[in-house]
Coordinates of C-alpha atoms in Angstrom, one line a residue:
Chain A
X17 CA 0.0 0.0 0.0
X18 CA 1.8 3.1 -1.2
X19 CA -0.5 5.6 0.4
X20 CA -1.4 6.4 3.9
X21 CA -4.9 5.1 4.3
X22 CA -5.5 6.9 7.6
X23 CA -4.6 10.2 6.1
X24 CA -6.7 9.6 3.0
X25 CA -9.7 8.6 5.1
X26 CA -9.3 11.7 7.2
X27 CA -9.2 14.0 4.2
X28 CA -12.1 12.2 2.5
X29 CA -14.2 12.3 5.7
X30 CA -13.6 16.0 6.0
X31 CA -14.5 16.5 2.3
X32 CA -17.7 14.6 2.7
X33 CA -18.7 16.6 5.8
X34 CA -17.8 19.8 3.9
X35 CA -19.9 19.0 0.9
X36 CA -22.9 17.6 2.8
X37 CA -22.8 20.2 5.5
X38 CA -22.7 23.2 3.3
X39 CA -25.3 22.1 0.8
X40 CA -27.5 20.9 3.7
X41 CA -27.6 24.2 5.4
X42 CA -28.3 26.1 2.2
X43 CA -30.8 23.7 0.9
X44 CA -32.8 23.4 4.1
X45 CA -33.2 27.1 4.2
X46 CA -33.9 27.7 0.5
X47 CA -35.8 24.4 0.0
X48 CA -37.8 25.2 3.1
X49 CA -38.8 28.5 1.7
X50 CA -39.6 27.0 -1.7
X51 CA -41.7 24.3 0.0
X52 CA -43.5 27.0 2.0
X53 CA -44.3 29.0 -1.2
X54 CA -45.5 25.8 -2.9
X55 CA -47.8 25.1 0.0
X56 CA -49.0 28.6 0.5
X57 CA -50.0 29.0 -3.1
X58 CA -52.1 25.8 -3.0
X59 CA -53.9 26.6 0.3
X60 CA -57.2 28.3 0.3
X61 CA -56.4 29.5 3.8
X62 CA -53.4 31.4 2.6
X63 CA -52.5 32.7 -0.9
X64 CA -53.9 30.3 -3.3
X65 CA -52.5 31.1 -6.7
X66 CA -52.4 28.5 -9.4
X67 CA -50.0 30.4 -11.7
X68 CA -47.2 31.0 -9.1
X69 CA -47.7 27.5 -7.9
X70 CA -47.3 26.0 -11.4
X71 CA -44.2 28.0 -12.1
X72 CA -42.4 26.9 -9.0
X73 CA -43.7 23.4 -9.3
X74 CA -42.4 23.0 -12.8
X75 CA -39.0 24.3 -11.9
X76 CA -38.8 21.9 -8.9
X77 CA -39.9 19.0 -11.1
X78 CA -37.4 19.7 -13.8
X79 CA -34.5 19.8 -11.2
X80 CA -35.8 16.6 -9.7
X81 CA -36.0 14.8 -13.0
X82 CA -32.4 15.4 -14.1
X83 CA -30.1 12.6 -12.9
X84 CA -27.6 14.1 -10.5
X85 CA -24.6 13.0 -12.5
X86 CA -26.0 15.0 -15.5
X87 CA -26.8 18.0 -13.3
X88 CA -23.2 17.9 -12.1
X89 CA -22.0 18.5 -15.6
X90 CA -24.8 20.8 -16.8
X91 CA -24.2 23.1 -13.9
X92 CA -20.4 23.4 -14.5
X93 CA -20.6 27.0 -15.9
X94 CA -22.9 28.1 -13.0
X95 CA -20.5 26.5 -10.6
X96 CA -17.6 28.3 -12.1
X97 CA -19.5 31.5 -11.8
X98 CA -20.4 31.0 -8.2
X99 CA -17.3 29.4 -6.6
X100 CA -14.7 30.2 -9.2
X101 CA -13.7 26.6 -9.9
X102 CA -15.2 23.5 -11.3
X103 CA -13.2 20.9 -9.3
X104 CA -12.9 20.0 -5.7
X105 CA -15.4 19.7 -2.9
X106 CA -16.2 23.4 -3.1
X107 CA -17.4 23.0 -6.7
X108 CA -19.5 19.9 -5.8
X109 CA -21.4 22.0 -3.3
X110 CA -23.2 23.9 -6.0
X111 CA -25.0 21.0 -7.9
X112 CA -25.5 19.1 -4.6
X113 CA -27.3 22.2 -3.2
X114 CA -29.4 22.7 -6.3
X115 CA -30.6 19.0 -6.2
X116 CA -31.2 19.1 -2.4
X117 CA -33.2 22.3 -2.6
X118 CA -35.7 20.8 -5.0
X119 CA -35.7 17.6 -3.0
X120 CA -36.3 19.3 0.4
X121 CA -38.8 21.7 -1.1
X122 CA -41.2 18.8 -1.8
X123 CA -40.6 17.2 1.6
X124 CA -41.3 20.6 3.3
X125 CA -44.4 21.1 1.2
X126 CA -45.7 17.8 2.3
X127 CA -44.9 18.5 5.9
X128 CA -46.9 21.8 5.7
X129 CA -49.8 20.2 3.9
X130 CA -50.1 17.7 6.7
X131 CA -50.9 20.4 9.3
X132 CA -54.5 20.2 10.3
X133 CA -56.5 22.9 8.3
X134 CA -58.8 23.3 11.3
X135 CA -56.0 24.5 13.5
X136 CA -55.0 27.1 10.8
X137 CA -58.6 28.1 10.4
X138 CA -58.9 28.6 14.2
X139 CA -55.9 30.9 14.0
X140 CA -57.5 32.9 11.2
X141 CA -60.7 33.1 13.3
X142 CA -58.6 34.7 16.1
X143 CA -57.9 37.5 13.7
X144 CA -54.2 36.8 13.4
X145 CA -52.1 38.1 10.5
X146 CA -51.2 35.4 8.0
X147 CA -47.4 35.9 8.7
X148 CA -48.1 35.4 12.4
X149 CA -50.0 32.2 11.6
X150 CA -47.2 31.0 9.4
X151 CA -44.5 31.5 12.0
X152 CA -46.4 30.8 15.2
X153 CA -48.7 28.0 14.0
X154 CA -47.9 26.5 10.6
X155 CA -44.1 26.0 11.1
X156 CA -44.2 24.7 14.7
X157 CA -47.0 22.3 13.7
X158 CA -45.1 21.1 10.7
X159 CA -41.8 20.8 12.6
X160 CA -42.0 17.0 13.0
X161 CA -42.3 16.6 9.2
X162 CA -39.6 19.2 8.5
X163 CA -37.1 17.5 10.8
X164 CA -37.8 14.1 9.3
X165 CA -37.3 15.7 5.9
X166 CA -33.9 17.1 7.0
X167 CA -32.8 13.6 8.0
X168 CA -33.9 12.1 4.7
X169 CA -32.2 14.9 2.7
X170 CA -28.9 14.6 4.7
X171 CA -28.8 10.9 3.9
X172 CA -29.5 11.5 0.2
X173 CA -26.8 14.1 0.1
X174 CA -24.3 11.6 1.4
X175 CA -25.3 9.3 -1.4
X176 CA -25.0 12.0 -4.0
X177 CA -21.7 13.2 -2.7
X178 CA -20.2 9.9 -3.6
X179 CA -20.6 10.8 -7.2
X180 CA -18.5 13.9 -6.5
X181 CA -15.4 12.1 -7.8
X182 CA -16.6 12.7 -11.3
X183 CA -15.5 16.3 -10.9
X184 CA -12.6 15.6 -8.6
X185 CA -14.8 16.4 -5.6
X186 CA -13.3 13.9 -3.2
X187 CA -15.1 12.5 -0.2
X188 CA -15.5 9.0 1.1
X189 CA -17.5 7.7 -1.9
X190 CA -14.8 9.0 -4.3
X191 CA -12.1 7.3 -2.2
X192 CA -13.9 4.0 -2.3
X193 CA -14.3 4.1 -6.1
X194 CA -10.8 5.3 -7.0
X195 CA -8.8 3.2 -4.6
X196 CA -11.2 0.5 -3.7
X197 CA -12.6 -0.3 -7.1
X198 CA -10.4 1.1 -9.8
X199 CA -7.1 0.1 -8.0
X200 CA -8.5 -3.2 -6.6
X201 CA -7.7 -2.2 -3.0
X202 CA -10.9 -3.8 -1.7
X203 CA -10.1 -3.1 2.0
X204 CA -10.2 0.6 1.3
X205 CA -13.6 0.2 -0.2
X206 CA -14.8 -1.8 2.7
X207 CA -13.6 0.7 5.2
X208 CA -15.2 3.6 3.3
X209 CA -18.5 1.8 3.0
X210 CA -18.4 0.8 6.7
X211 CA -17.8 4.4 7.7
X212 CA -20.7 5.6 5.5
X213 CA -23.0 3.0 7.0
X214 CA -22.1 4.2 10.5
X215 CA -22.6 7.8 9.6
X216 CA -26.0 7.2 8.0
X217 CA -27.1 5.2 11.1
X218 CA -26.0 8.0 13.3
X219 CA -27.8 10.6 11.3
X220 CA -31.0 8.6 11.3
X221 CA -30.7 8.1 15.0
X222 CA -30.2 11.8 15.7
X223 CA -32.9 12.8 13.3
X224 CA -35.5 10.4 14.8
X225 CA -34.8 11.5 18.4
X226 CA -35.0 15.2 17.4
X227 CA -38.2 14.6 15.6
X228 CA -39.6 12.8 18.6
X229 CA -38.6 15.7 20.8
X230 CA -40.5 18.2 18.7
X231 CA -43.5 16.1 18.3
X232 CA -46.0 16.9 21.1
X233 CA -48.9 15.2 19.4
X234 CA -48.6 11.8 21.1
X235 CA -47.1 12.2 24.5
Chain B
X9 CA -76.8 41.9 16.9
X10 CA -76.3 39.7 13.8
X11 CA -78.5 40.0 10.8
X12 CA -78.5 38.0 7.6
X13 CA -80.2 39.5 4.6
X14 CA -80.9 37.1 1.7
X15 CA -77.6 35.4 2.2
X16 CA -76.5 32.7 -0.2
X17 CA -73.3 30.8 -0.4
X18 CA -72.6 28.5 -3.3
X19 CA -69.6 26.4 -4.1
X20 CA -68.4 25.7 -7.6
X21 CA -68.0 22.0 -8.2
X22 CA -67.4 19.9 -11.2
X23 CA -71.1 18.9 -11.4
X24 CA -72.3 22.5 -11.1
X25 CA -72.8 24.8 -8.2
X26 CA -73.8 23.7 -4.8
X27 CA -76.0 26.0 -2.9
X28 CA -74.9 25.4 0.7
X29 CA -76.8 28.4 1.9
X30 CA -79.8 29.5 0.0
X31 CA -81.3 32.9 0.5
X32 CA -81.3 33.0 4.3
X33 CA -82.7 36.0 6.2
X34 CA -82.3 35.8 10.0
X35 CA -81.9 38.1 13.0
X36 CA -80.0 37.1 16.1
X37 CA -80.4 39.4 19.1
X38 CA -77.6 40.6 21.4
X39 CA -76.9 38.5 24.4
X40 CA -78.9 35.5 23.2
X41 CA -78.0 31.9 23.1
X42 CA -79.2 31.0 19.6
X43 CA -79.5 27.5 18.3
X44 CA -79.0 26.7 14.6
X45 CA -80.1 23.1 14.0
X46 CA -80.3 20.8 11.0
X47 CA -79.0 17.6 9.6
X48 CA -75.4 17.5 8.4
X49 CA -75.1 19.2 5.1
X50 CA -78.0 21.5 5.8
X51 CA -75.7 24.5 5.5
X52 CA -75.7 25.7 9.1
X53 CA -72.0 25.6 9.4
X54 CA -71.5 27.5 6.2
X55 CA -74.0 30.1 7.4
X56 CA -72.2 30.4 10.8
X57 CA -68.9 30.9 9.0
X58 CA -70.1 33.9 7.1
X59 CA -70.3 35.8 10.5
X60 CA -66.5 35.8 10.7
X61 CA -66.0 35.5 7.0
X62 CA -64.3 32.2 7.1
X63 CA -66.8 31.7 4.3
X64 CA -67.8 34.7 2.1
X65 CA -71.4 35.0 1.0
X66 CA -71.9 34.7 -2.7
X67 CA -74.8 37.1 -2.4
X68 CA -76.7 38.9 0.3
X69 CA -75.6 40.9 3.3
X70 CA -74.4 40.1 6.7
X71 CA -74.6 42.7 9.4
X72 CA -72.8 42.5 12.8
X73 CA -73.7 45.2 15.3
X74 CA -75.2 47.2 12.5
X75 CA -72.1 47.1 10.3
X76 CA -72.1 45.5 6.9
X77 CA -69.2 43.0 7.0
X78 CA -69.2 41.3 3.6
X79 CA -66.4 43.2 2.1
X80 CA -64.0 43.4 5.0
X81 CA -60.4 42.8 4.2
X82 CA -56.9 42.9 5.7
X83 CA -56.5 44.6 9.1
X84 CA -60.2 45.5 9.2
X85 CA -61.2 41.9 8.8
X86 CA -58.8 40.8 11.5
X87 CA -60.1 43.4 13.8
X88 CA -63.6 42.2 13.1
X89 CA -62.6 38.6 13.8
X90 CA -61.0 39.4 17.1
X91 CA -64.4 40.4 18.3
X92 CA -65.8 37.0 17.4
X93 CA -64.6 33.9 19.2
X94 CA -65.1 30.5 17.6
X95 CA -65.0 26.9 19.0
X96 CA -64.9 23.8 16.9
X97 CA -66.0 20.2 17.0
X98 CA -62.5 18.9 16.9
X99 CA -61.2 21.7 19.1
X100 CA -58.5 22.7 16.7
X101 CA -55.8 23.4 19.2
X102 CA -52.2 23.8 18.1
X103 CA -50.6 20.5 19.2
X104 CA -47.1 22.0 19.4
X105 CA -48.2 24.6 21.9
X106 CA -49.0 24.2 25.6
X107 CA -52.4 25.2 27.0
X108 CA -51.0 28.6 28.0
X109 CA -49.4 29.2 24.6
X110 CA -52.7 28.2 22.8
X111 CA -54.6 30.8 24.9
X112 CA -51.8 33.4 24.4
X113 CA -51.9 33.1 20.7
X114 CA -54.9 35.4 20.0
X115 CA -53.6 37.9 22.5
X116 CA -50.2 38.0 20.8
X117 CA -52.0 38.2 17.4
X118 CA -53.8 41.3 18.6
X119 CA -50.6 42.9 19.9
X120 CA -51.7 43.0 23.5
X121 CA -48.8 44.2 25.6
X122 CA -46.8 41.4 27.2
X123 CA -47.5 42.5 30.8
X124 CA -51.2 42.1 30.2
X125 CA -51.0 38.8 28.4
X126 CA -50.0 36.6 31.4
X127 CA -52.6 38.2 33.6
X128 CA -55.3 37.7 31.0
X129 CA -54.3 34.0 30.4
X130 CA -54.6 33.3 34.2
X131 CA -58.0 34.9 34.2
X132 CA -59.2 32.8 31.2
X133 CA -57.8 29.6 32.5
X134 CA -59.5 30.1 35.8
X135 CA -62.8 30.9 34.0
X136 CA -62.7 27.5 32.3
X137 CA -61.3 25.7 35.3
X138 CA -57.9 24.7 33.9
X139 CA -55.5 26.8 36.0
X140 CA -53.5 23.7 36.9
X141 CA -53.1 22.6 33.3
X142 CA -51.4 25.7 31.8
X143 CA -48.0 24.0 31.0
X144 CA -49.6 20.8 29.6
X145 CA -49.8 19.9 25.9
X146 CA -53.3 19.3 24.3
X147 CA -52.5 15.6 23.7
X148 CA -52.5 15.1 27.5
X149 CA -56.0 16.6 27.9
X150 CA -59.5 14.9 27.7
X151 CA -62.0 16.1 25.0
X152 CA -63.8 18.2 27.5
X153 CA -60.6 19.9 28.7
X154 CA -59.6 20.6 25.1
X155 CA -62.8 22.3 24.5
X156 CA -62.3 24.4 27.6
X157 CA -59.0 25.5 26.2
X158 CA -60.8 26.3 23.0
X159 CA -63.3 28.4 24.9
X160 CA -60.5 30.3 26.7
X161 CA -58.8 30.9 23.4
X162 CA -62.0 32.1 21.8
X163 CA -62.8 34.6 24.6
X164 CA -59.2 35.9 25.0
X165 CA -59.8 39.2 23.2
X166 CA -63.1 39.8 25.0
X167 CA -65.2 38.7 22.1
X168 CA -68.8 39.9 22.1
X169 CA -69.9 37.0 19.9
X170 CA -69.1 33.3 20.3
X171 CA -69.6 30.9 17.5
X172 CA -69.9 27.2 18.4
X173 CA -69.5 24.9 15.4
X174 CA -70.8 21.5 16.7
X175 CA -68.7 22.2 19.8
X176 CA -70.2 19.3 21.8
X177 CA -70.6 16.7 19.0
X178 CA -67.4 14.9 19.8
X179 CA -68.1 14.8 23.5
X180 CA -69.9 12.3 25.7
X181 CA -73.2 13.4 27.3
X182 CA -71.8 14.2 30.7
X183 CA -69.0 16.4 29.2
X184 CA -71.5 18.0 26.9
X185 CA -73.6 19.0 29.9
X186 CA -70.6 20.5 31.6
X187 CA -69.5 22.5 28.5
X188 CA -73.1 23.7 27.9
X189 CA -73.2 24.9 31.6
X190 CA -69.9 26.7 31.1
X191 CA -71.3 28.4 27.9
X192 CA -74.5 29.4 29.7
X193 CA -72.5 30.8 32.6
X194 CA -70.3 32.8 30.2
X195 CA -73.4 34.1 28.5
X196 CA -74.9 35.2 31.8
X197 CA -71.7 36.7 33.2
X198 CA -70.5 38.6 30.1
X199 CA -73.6 39.0 28.1
X200 CA -71.9 37.4 25.1
X201 CA -74.1 36.5 22.2
X202 CA -73.6 32.7 21.6
X203 CA -74.6 30.9 18.4
X204 CA -74.6 27.2 18.6
X205 CA -74.7 24.9 15.6
X206 CA -75.7 21.4 16.3
X207 CA -77.6 18.4 15.0
X208 CA -78.5 17.5 18.6
X209 CA -81.8 19.0 19.5
X210 CA -81.1 18.3 23.1
X211 CA -78.3 20.9 23.1
X212 CA -80.8 23.5 21.9
X213 CA -83.4 22.4 24.5
X214 CA -80.8 22.7 27.2
X215 CA -79.5 26.2 26.8
X216 CA -80.9 28.1 23.8
X217 CA -83.6 30.7 23.9
X218 CA -84.3 31.1 20.2
X219 CA -83.6 28.8 17.3
X220 CA -83.7 28.3 13.6
X221 CA -84.1 25.0 11.8
X222 CA -82.2 24.6 8.5
X223 CA -82.8 22.1 5.7
X224 CA -81.0 22.0 2.4
X225 CA -79.6 25.5 2.7
X226 CA -82.8 27.2 3.8
X227 CA -84.2 28.2 7.1
X228 CA -87.5 26.3 7.4
X229 CA -88.6 27.5 10.8
X230 CA -87.4 30.0 13.4
X231 CA -88.6 31.4 16.7
X232 CA -88.5 30.7 20.4
X233 CA -87.2 27.3 21.3
X234 CA -90.1 26.4 23.5
X235 CA -92.6 27.3 20.7
X236 CA -90.8 25.3 18.1
X237 CA -90.0 22.3 20.2
X238 CA -93.5 22.0 21.7
X239 CA -95.4 22.8 18.5
X240 CA -93.2 22.3 15.4
X241 CA -94.9 23.4 12.1
X242 CA -92.5 22.2 9.5
X243 CA -92.4 18.5 8.7
X244 CA -88.6 18.5 8.7
X245 CA -88.6 20.1 12.2
X246 CA -91.1 17.5 13.4
X247 CA -89.0 14.8 12.2
X248 CA -85.9 16.2 13.8
X249 CA -87.6 16.6 17.1
X250 CA -89.2 13.1 17.0
X251 CA -85.8 11.6 16.5
X252 CA -84.7 13.0 19.9
X253 CA -87.8 11.9 21.8
X254 CA -89.1 9.0 19.8
X255 CA -90.8 7.2 22.5
X256 CA -92.7 4.4 20.9
X257 CA -95.2 2.3 22.8
X258 CA -94.6 -1.4 22.8
X259 CA -96.7 -3.2 20.1
X260 CA -98.7 -5.2 22.6
X261 CA -99.8 -2.1 24.4
X262 CA -101.0 -0.6 21.1
X263 CA -102.8 -3.8 20.3
X264 CA -104.4 -4.1 23.7
X265 CA -105.8 -0.6 23.6
X266 CA -106.4 -0.1 19.9
X267 CA -104.2 2.4 18.0
X268 CA -107.2 4.7 17.3
X269 CA -107.9 5.2 21.0
X270 CA -104.4 6.3 21.8
X271 CA -103.9 10.1 22.2
X272 CA -100.8 12.1 22.7
X273 CA -101.2 15.3 24.7
X274 CA -98.6 18.0 24.9
X275 CA -98.9 20.8 27.5
X276 CA -96.9 23.5 29.1
X277 CA -95.9 23.2 32.7
X278 CA -98.5 25.7 33.9
X279 CA -101.3 23.7 32.4
X280 CA -100.3 20.7 34.4
X281 CA -101.8 22.2 37.5
X282 CA -105.2 22.2 36.0
X283 CA -106.9 18.8 36.5
X284 CA -107.7 18.5 32.8
X285 CA -107.9 14.7 32.6
X286 CA -109.9 14.2 35.7
X287 CA -112.3 16.9 34.5
X288 CA -112.7 15.1 31.2
X289 CA -113.4 11.8 32.8
X290 CA -116.0 13.2 35.1
X291 CA -117.8 15.4 32.5
X292 CA -117.8 13.0 29.5
X293 CA -118.0 9.7 31.2
X294 CA -114.9 8.2 29.5
X295 CA -112.2 6.0 30.7
X296 CA -108.7 7.3 30.5
X297 CA -105.6 5.1 31.0
X298 CA -102.2 6.8 31.1
X299 CA -99.7 4.8 29.0
X300 CA -96.7 7.1 29.1
X301 CA -95.7 10.4 30.5
X302 CA -92.7 12.7 30.8
X303 CA -91.7 16.3 31.4
X304 CA -89.0 18.1 29.4
X305 CA -87.4 21.3 30.5
X306 CA -87.0 23.5 27.4
X307 CA -85.3 26.9 28.0
X308 CA -86.0 26.2 31.7
X309 CA -89.8 25.9 31.1
X310 CA -91.5 22.5 31.7
X311 CA -93.2 20.9 28.7
X312 CA -95.2 17.8 29.5
X313 CA -96.1 14.9 27.2
X314 CA -98.8 12.3 28.1
X315 CA -99.8 9.3 26.0
X316 CA -103.2 8.1 27.1
X317 CA -105.9 5.8 25.8
X318 CA -109.5 7.2 25.9
X319 CA -112.4 4.8 25.8
X320 CA -116.1 5.1 25.9
X321 CA -119.0 6.0 23.7
X322 CA -117.5 7.5 20.5
X323 CA -119.4 10.7 20.9
X324 CA -118.2 11.1 24.5
X325 CA -114.7 10.3 23.4
X326 CA -114.8 13.0 20.8
X327 CA -116.2 15.5 23.3
X328 CA -113.5 14.6 25.8
X329 CA -110.8 15.1 23.1
X330 CA -112.2 18.5 22.1
X331 CA -112.3 19.5 25.7
X332 CA -108.6 18.5 26.3
X333 CA -107.6 20.1 23.1
X334 CA -109.0 23.4 24.4
X335 CA -107.1 23.2 27.6
X336 CA -103.7 22.0 26.4
X337 CA -101.2 22.9 23.7
X338 CA -101.7 20.0 21.3
X339 CA -103.6 16.8 21.0
X340 CA -102.7 14.1 18.5
X341 CA -105.3 11.4 18.1
X342 CA -104.4 7.9 16.9
X343 CA -101.1 6.2 17.4
X344 CA -100.1 6.7 13.8
X345 CA -100.3 10.4 14.1
X346 CA -97.2 10.7 16.3
X347 CA -95.5 7.3 16.2
X348 CA -93.5 6.2 13.2
X349 CA -94.6 2.9 11.6
X350 CA -92.2 0.1 12.2
X351 CA -91.4 1.1 15.7
X352 CA -88.1 2.2 17.1

């Protein structure tokens, strides 16, 4: 073995965290807002507007229908524009984020749609401003679904980040492919996959316990 | 005061328009407990929702305290809504908020100063008897307790009107009674106008003073509860009432006495002190057997029902019936007049 596996793992782990972490934060915020817009424009209790809803809906659908590996390439000019480079973990963050925004937007929309209309109606009957209802009722009531959505998105992001090698993005998935598969160093692959399995398990565990904490419905 | 003038609400559907409320005109006086009854789908809930514009009338006018409210929008609409509390069949409490936070919400929405909010919440929770539950989440409360929180939330901004949309329909009879008592107490203490929507005629009997009966989007009968319950005019109303007190005599009793001899007498409590039956027996030489009897308290006035069999010479029987008719509210002759074929 002519390379230091420990060092390589460390670097790859950091790259994975870097890519996933950055795109997660941005996509949860942007996707959450997009999901909120999608929900608000379908709800009679808020700002029902078929046209705006269709526009955002189509954009989200297009982004979601393009395979990630294609998106990675398609977005190269945009990536260059935003982060100034098309290789490395930094460059992967852009397509990862774009995909995750569309992904999380639909999950967030579903979480908002699950909130009992009666509760929102009661808030309207109190004479509350729609913004007040969104922030004090809708989002807290949807929190369980929103948190679960974050968990699912994070795990998907880890999966997508494995394709990052295509643009020299690095990360655990990339390490597993390049050393483990292409250079027949099977043990590297096993170690990488094992680490990924542990990370995913941990994220699911943390996600579930957080969701349980915010869910006051069934105590 | 609330006044509906030719109010209609229709919903567009694929198969054409549905007229949920069809040209309703109605007046509800200040400080009343008003009952709006009808089968499900009769449009009563839609009509109720036009008062706080959760539903907008397609045509017609709704006045609240003399003010036309149809076109209210934005801040004006929210101000209007703060004056109108509403409670719901399924309580509609925010599950992510404690009892305190649920009651706080309308106060915060109305920008009540922080210092006043906690005091007001204490007052409200005391009023509904839940002072010890303020930090508890709704999922840990019983149905009756949830509705009490709903009432506290509805009254938070000192509403002058309280809308109750099937507020007791999800509760057991005992809890229903306690919630109705609470509502009656609030009406008495604060003079709040309460409008109750229900399909249970017993709820109306218990606390309402006036009522309207709705069927297929229209008001078919309206007036004082005691008048309508004791002497319903519309067939739909009769049907609705008979469902709640459908006492059917056992078949063998009907056979034994003969259906035609059986008479149902309805009378107000005050009439009960007159010895009508014994007078009839003495004067007309008939035999009267009492088969069933009960007294209902409607809006706190007693209304009695007696089912008797009158036997004797046909002419005497007729005279006796005429005599009783004169002295009581209503007499129905023949078991088929008041009992539905096929029994209970």
